[in-house]
CSV table of C-alpha atoms in Angstrom, one decimal:
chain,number,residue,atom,x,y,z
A,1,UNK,CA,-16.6,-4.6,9.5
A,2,UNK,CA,-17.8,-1.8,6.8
A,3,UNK,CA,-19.3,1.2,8.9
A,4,UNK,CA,-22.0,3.6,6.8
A,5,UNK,CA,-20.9,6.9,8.5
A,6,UNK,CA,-23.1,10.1,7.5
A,7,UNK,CA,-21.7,12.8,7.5
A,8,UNK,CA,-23.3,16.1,8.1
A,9,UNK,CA,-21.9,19.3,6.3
A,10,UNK,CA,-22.5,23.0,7.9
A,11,UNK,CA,-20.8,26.2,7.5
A,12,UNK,CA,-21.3,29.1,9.0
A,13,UNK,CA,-20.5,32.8,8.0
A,14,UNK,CA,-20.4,35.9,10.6
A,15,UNK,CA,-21.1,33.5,13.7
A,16,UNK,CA,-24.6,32.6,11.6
A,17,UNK,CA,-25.8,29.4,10.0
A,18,UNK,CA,-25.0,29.7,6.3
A,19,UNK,CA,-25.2,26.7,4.8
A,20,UNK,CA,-26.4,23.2,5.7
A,21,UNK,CA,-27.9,20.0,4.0
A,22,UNK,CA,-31.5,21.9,4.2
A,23,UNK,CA,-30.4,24.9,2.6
A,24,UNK,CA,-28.2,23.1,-0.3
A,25,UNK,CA,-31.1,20.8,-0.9
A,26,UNK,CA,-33.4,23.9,-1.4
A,27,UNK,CA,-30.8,25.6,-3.9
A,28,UNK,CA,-30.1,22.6,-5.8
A,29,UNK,CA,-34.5,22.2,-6.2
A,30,UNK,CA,-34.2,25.6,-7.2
A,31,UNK,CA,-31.6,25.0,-9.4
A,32,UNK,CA,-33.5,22.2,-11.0
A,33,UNK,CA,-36.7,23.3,-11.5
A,34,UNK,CA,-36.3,27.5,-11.7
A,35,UNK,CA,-39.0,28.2,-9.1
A,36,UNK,CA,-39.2,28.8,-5.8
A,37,UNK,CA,-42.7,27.9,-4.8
A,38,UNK,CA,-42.0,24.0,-6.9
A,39,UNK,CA,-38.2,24.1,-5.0
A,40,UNK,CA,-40.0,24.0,-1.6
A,41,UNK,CA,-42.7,21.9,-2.6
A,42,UNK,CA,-39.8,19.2,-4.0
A,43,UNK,CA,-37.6,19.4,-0.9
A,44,UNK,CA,-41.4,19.5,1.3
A,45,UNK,CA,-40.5,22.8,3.1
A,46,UNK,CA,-43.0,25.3,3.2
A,47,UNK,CA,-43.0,27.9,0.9
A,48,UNK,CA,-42.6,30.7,4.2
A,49,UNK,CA,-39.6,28.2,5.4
A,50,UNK,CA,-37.8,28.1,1.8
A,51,UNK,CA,-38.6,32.0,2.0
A,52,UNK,CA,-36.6,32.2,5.2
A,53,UNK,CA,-33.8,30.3,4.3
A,54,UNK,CA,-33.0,31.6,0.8
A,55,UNK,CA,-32.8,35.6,2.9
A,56,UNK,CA,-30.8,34.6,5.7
A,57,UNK,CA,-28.3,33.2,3.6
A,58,UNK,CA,-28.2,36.4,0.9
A,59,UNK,CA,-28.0,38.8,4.3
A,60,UNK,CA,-24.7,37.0,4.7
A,61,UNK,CA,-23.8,35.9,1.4
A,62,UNK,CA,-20.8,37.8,-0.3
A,63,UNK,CA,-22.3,38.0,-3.1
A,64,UNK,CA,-25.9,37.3,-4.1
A,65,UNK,CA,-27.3,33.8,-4.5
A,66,UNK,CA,-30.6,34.0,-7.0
A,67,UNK,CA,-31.3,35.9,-9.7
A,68,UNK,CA,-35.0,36.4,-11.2
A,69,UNK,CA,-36.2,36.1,-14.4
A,70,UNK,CA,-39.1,38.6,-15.5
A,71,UNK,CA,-41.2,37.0,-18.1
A,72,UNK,CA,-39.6,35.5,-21.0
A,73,UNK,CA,-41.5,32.5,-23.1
A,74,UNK,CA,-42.1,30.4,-19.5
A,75,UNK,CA,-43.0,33.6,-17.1
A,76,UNK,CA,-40.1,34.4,-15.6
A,77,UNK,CA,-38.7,32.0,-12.6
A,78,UNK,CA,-35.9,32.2,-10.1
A,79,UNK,CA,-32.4,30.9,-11.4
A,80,UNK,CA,-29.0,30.4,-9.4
A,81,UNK,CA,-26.5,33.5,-9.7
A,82,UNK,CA,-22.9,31.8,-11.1
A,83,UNK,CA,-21.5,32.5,-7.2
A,84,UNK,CA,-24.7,30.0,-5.9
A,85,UNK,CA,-23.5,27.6,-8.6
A,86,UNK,CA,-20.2,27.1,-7.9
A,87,UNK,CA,-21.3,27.3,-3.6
A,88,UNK,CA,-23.0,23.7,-4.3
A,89,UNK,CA,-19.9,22.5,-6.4
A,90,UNK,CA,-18.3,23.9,-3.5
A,91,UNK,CA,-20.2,22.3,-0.9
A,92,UNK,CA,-19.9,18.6,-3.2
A,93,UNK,CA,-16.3,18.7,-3.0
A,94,UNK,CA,-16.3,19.1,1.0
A,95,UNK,CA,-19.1,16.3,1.2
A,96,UNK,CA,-16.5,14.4,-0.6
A,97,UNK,CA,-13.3,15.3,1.0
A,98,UNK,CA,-15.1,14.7,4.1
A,99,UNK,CA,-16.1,10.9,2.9
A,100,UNK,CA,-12.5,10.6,2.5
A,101,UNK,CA,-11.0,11.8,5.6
A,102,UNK,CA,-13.5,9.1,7.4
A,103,UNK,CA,-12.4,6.6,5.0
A,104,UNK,CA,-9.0,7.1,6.4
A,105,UNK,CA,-9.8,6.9,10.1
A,106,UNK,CA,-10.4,3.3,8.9
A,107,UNK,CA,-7.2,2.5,7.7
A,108,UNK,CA,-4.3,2.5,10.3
A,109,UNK,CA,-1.4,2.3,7.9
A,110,UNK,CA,-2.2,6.1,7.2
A,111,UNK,CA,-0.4,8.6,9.5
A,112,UNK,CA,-3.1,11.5,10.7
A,113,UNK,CA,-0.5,14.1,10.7
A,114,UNK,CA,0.4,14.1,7.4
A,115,UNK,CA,-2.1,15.7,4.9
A,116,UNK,CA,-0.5,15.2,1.6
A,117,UNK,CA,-0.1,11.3,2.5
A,118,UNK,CA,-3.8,10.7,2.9
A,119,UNK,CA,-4.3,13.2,-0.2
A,120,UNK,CA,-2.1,10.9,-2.1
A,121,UNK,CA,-3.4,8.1,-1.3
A,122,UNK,CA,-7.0,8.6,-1.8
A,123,UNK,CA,-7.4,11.6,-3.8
A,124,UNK,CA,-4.3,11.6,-6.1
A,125,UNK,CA,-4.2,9.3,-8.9
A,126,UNK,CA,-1.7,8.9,-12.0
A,127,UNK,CA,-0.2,7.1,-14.5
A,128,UNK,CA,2.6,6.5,-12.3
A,129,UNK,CA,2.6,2.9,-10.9
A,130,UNK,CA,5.5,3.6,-8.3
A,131,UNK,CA,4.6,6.8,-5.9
A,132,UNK,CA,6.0,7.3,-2.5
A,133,UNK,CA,5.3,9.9,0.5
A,134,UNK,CA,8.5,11.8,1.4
A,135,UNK,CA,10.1,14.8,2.6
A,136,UNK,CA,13.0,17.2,0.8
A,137,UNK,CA,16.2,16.2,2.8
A,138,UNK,CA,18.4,18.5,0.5
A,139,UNK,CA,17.7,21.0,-2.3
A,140,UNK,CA,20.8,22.0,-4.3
A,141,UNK,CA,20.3,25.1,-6.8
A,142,UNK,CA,22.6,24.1,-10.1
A,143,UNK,CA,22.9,26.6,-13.1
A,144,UNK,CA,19.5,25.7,-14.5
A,145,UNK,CA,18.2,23.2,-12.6
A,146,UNK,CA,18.1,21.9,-9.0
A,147,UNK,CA,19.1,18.6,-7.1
A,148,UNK,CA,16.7,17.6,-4.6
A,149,UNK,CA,17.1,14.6,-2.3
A,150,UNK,CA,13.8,13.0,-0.8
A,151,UNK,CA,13.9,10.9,2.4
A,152,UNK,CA,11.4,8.3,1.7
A,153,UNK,CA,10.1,5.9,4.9
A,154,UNK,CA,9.7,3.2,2.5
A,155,UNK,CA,12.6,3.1,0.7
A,156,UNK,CA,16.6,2.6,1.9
A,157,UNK,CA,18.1,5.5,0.6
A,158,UNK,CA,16.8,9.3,-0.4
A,159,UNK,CA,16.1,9.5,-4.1
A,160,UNK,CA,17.6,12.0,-6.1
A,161,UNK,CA,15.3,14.0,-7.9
A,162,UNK,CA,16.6,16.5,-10.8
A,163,UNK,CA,14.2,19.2,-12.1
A,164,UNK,CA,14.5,22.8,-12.8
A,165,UNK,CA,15.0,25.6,-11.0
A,166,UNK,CA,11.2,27.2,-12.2
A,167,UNK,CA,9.7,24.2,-11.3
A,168,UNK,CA,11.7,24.1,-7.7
A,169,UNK,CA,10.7,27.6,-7.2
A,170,UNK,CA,6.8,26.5,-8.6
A,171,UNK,CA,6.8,23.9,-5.9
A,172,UNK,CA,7.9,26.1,-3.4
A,173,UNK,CA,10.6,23.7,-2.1
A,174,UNK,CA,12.2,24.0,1.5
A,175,UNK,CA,13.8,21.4,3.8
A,176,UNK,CA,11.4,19.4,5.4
A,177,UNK,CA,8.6,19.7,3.2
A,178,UNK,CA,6.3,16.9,2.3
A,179,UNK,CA,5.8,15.7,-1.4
A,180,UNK,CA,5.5,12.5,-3.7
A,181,UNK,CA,7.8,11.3,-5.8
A,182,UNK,CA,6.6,9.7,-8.9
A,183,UNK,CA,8.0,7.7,-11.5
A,184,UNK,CA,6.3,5.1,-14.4
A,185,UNK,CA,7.3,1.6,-14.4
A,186,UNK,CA,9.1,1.4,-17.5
A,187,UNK,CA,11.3,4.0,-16.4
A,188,UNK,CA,12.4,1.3,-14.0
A,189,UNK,CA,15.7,0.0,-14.6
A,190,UNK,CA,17.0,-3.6,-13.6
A,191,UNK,CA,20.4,-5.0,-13.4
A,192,UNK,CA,22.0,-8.1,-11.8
A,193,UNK,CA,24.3,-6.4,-10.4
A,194,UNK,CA,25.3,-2.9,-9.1
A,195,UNK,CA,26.8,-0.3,-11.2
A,196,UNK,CA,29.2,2.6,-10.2
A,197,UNK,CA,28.1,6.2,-10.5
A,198,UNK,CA,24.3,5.5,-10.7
A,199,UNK,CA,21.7,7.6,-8.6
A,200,UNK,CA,18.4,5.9,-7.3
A,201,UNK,CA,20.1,2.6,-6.9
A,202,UNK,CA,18.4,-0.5,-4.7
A,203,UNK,CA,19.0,-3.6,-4.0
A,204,UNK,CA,16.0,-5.2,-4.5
A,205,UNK,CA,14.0,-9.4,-5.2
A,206,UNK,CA,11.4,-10.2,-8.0
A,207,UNK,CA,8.6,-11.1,-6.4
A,208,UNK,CA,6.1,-12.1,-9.8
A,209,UNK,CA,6.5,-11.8,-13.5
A,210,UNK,CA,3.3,-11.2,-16.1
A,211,UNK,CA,3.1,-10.3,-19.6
A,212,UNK,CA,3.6,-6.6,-19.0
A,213,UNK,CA,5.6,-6.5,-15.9
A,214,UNK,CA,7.7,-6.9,-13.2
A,215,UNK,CA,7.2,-7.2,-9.5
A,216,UNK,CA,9.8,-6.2,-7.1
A,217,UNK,CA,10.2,-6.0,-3.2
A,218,UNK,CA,13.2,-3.6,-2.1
A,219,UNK,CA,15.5,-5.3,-0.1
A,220,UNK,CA,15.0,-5.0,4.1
A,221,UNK,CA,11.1,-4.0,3.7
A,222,UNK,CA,7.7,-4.9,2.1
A,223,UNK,CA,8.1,-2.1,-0.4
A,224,UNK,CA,6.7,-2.6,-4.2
A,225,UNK,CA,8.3,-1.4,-6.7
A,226,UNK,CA,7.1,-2.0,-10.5
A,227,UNK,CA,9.0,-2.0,-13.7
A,228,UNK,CA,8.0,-3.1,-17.1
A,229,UNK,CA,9.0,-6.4,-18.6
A,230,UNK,CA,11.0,-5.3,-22.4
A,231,UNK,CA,11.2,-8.3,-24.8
A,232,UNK,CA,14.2,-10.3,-24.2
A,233,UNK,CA,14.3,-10.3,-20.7
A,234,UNK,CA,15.4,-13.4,-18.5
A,235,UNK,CA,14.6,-12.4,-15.1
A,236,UNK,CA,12.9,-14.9,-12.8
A,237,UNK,CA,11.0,-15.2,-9.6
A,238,UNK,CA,12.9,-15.3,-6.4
A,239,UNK,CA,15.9,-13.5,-8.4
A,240,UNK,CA,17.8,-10.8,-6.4
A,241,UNK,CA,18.8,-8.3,-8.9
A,242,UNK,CA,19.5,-4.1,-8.5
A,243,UNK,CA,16.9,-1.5,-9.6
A,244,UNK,CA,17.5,2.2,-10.5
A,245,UNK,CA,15.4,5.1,-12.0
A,246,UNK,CA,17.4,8.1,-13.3
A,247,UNK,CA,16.5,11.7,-11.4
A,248,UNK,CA,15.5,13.6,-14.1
A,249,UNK,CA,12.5,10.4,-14.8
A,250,UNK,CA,10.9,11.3,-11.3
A,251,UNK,CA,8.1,13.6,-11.1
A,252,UNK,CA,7.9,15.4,-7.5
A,253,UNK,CA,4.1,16.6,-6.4
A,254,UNK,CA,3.4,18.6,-3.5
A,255,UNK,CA,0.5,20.6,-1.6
A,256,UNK,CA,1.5,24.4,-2.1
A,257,UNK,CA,-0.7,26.8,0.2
């Protein structure tokens, strides 16, 4: 059953109401129409209300929220300051972060203490059709570049991710720390058998075939893995084969504070 949850937003600065649905409805009329008077008219406040909103929120604003506009071809008016502006994108984003996080409460196959796992898997999208959830099980600093292993719930074995030291550093890497390995289907290898000295290796079963790709559960879960189908390929349904991506083809995200 769908639930229609609303979702009240309020913050508050120095222990005092700051910001609320009222008070962002007020600076968006203000925002739209460039007067005061026809903001609190539009969201049917009284003129003395809007008036009391708009200065408790600049005595504890950081910086100021309006601006006014003396003459001019339309008589002057009341306009946002840049800060005021980017306080309603602000406030937009939380609305829909908050949306999200209530979205996820509905879905049980999403673990609650894990913030980059329900980031990723409503908020992060890319080009990458295989993405998994994992944490660095081993970071290994080479010359110019480092080696880091990712223990993956859904897949058998860590993969082996190789990327350089900058971006290791960028990342701020440690043991234990949460991020998502990503890699694009055609990076995907398959073989019908296994091969010696190859890293990211799984035994896996085609599950479906189309036009543009392939379909693959990993062997001993119900994990999906997708690769693309190159011309001349043979593979069928129901066919046990291996699959491998190379290190340096995996892309590793992660929430840096």
């Amino acid at each position: 059953m769908t639930t229609s949850a609303e979702i009240l937003l309020t913050i508050k600065l120095q222990n005092a109401l700051f910001i609320d649905p009222k008070r962002i409805r007020l600076l968006k009329e203000i925002q739209a129409c460039g007067s005061i008077n026809q903001a609190a008219k539009n969201a049917q406040v009284s003129y003395k209300s809007a008036w009391d909103h708009l200065e408790a929120m600049n005595n504890i604003s950081p910086k100021p929220l309006l601006e006014r506009n003396i003459g001019g071809k339309n008589g002057g008016g009341t306009s946002l300051t840049p800060y005021a502006k980017r306080l309603l994108q602000l406030y937009d984003l939380l609305e829909k972060t908050q949306a999200h996080a209530f979205e996820i409460l509905q879905d049980e196959s999403i673990p609650l203490d894990s913030l980059l796992a329900a980031t990723n898997k409503f908020s992060l999208q890319s080009s990458a059709r295989n993405q998994f959830v994992g944490k660095v099980s081993k970071l290994a600093l080479k010359a110019n570049y480092c080696l880091v292993d990712v223990s993956c719930t859904e897949l058998p074995y860590p993969l082996q991710v190789s990327i350089t030291s900058r971006s290791a550093e960028r990342l701020a890497l440690t043991l234990g720390k949460e991020v998502v390995a990503m890699f694009k289907a055609p990076w995907l290898n398959i073989q019908d058998k296994a091969e010696e000295n190859i890293a990211n290796q799984f035994p896996a079963t085609i599950i479906s075939i189309s036009p543009e790709e392939i379909l693959l559960k990993t062997e001993g879960s119900d994990t999906i893995l997708c690769a693309s189908l190159k011309s001349g390929s043979s593979w069928q349904a129901g066919q046990a084969v291996w699959v491998s991506v190379a290190p340096e083809q995996i892309i590793l995200a992660t929430l840096v504070a």
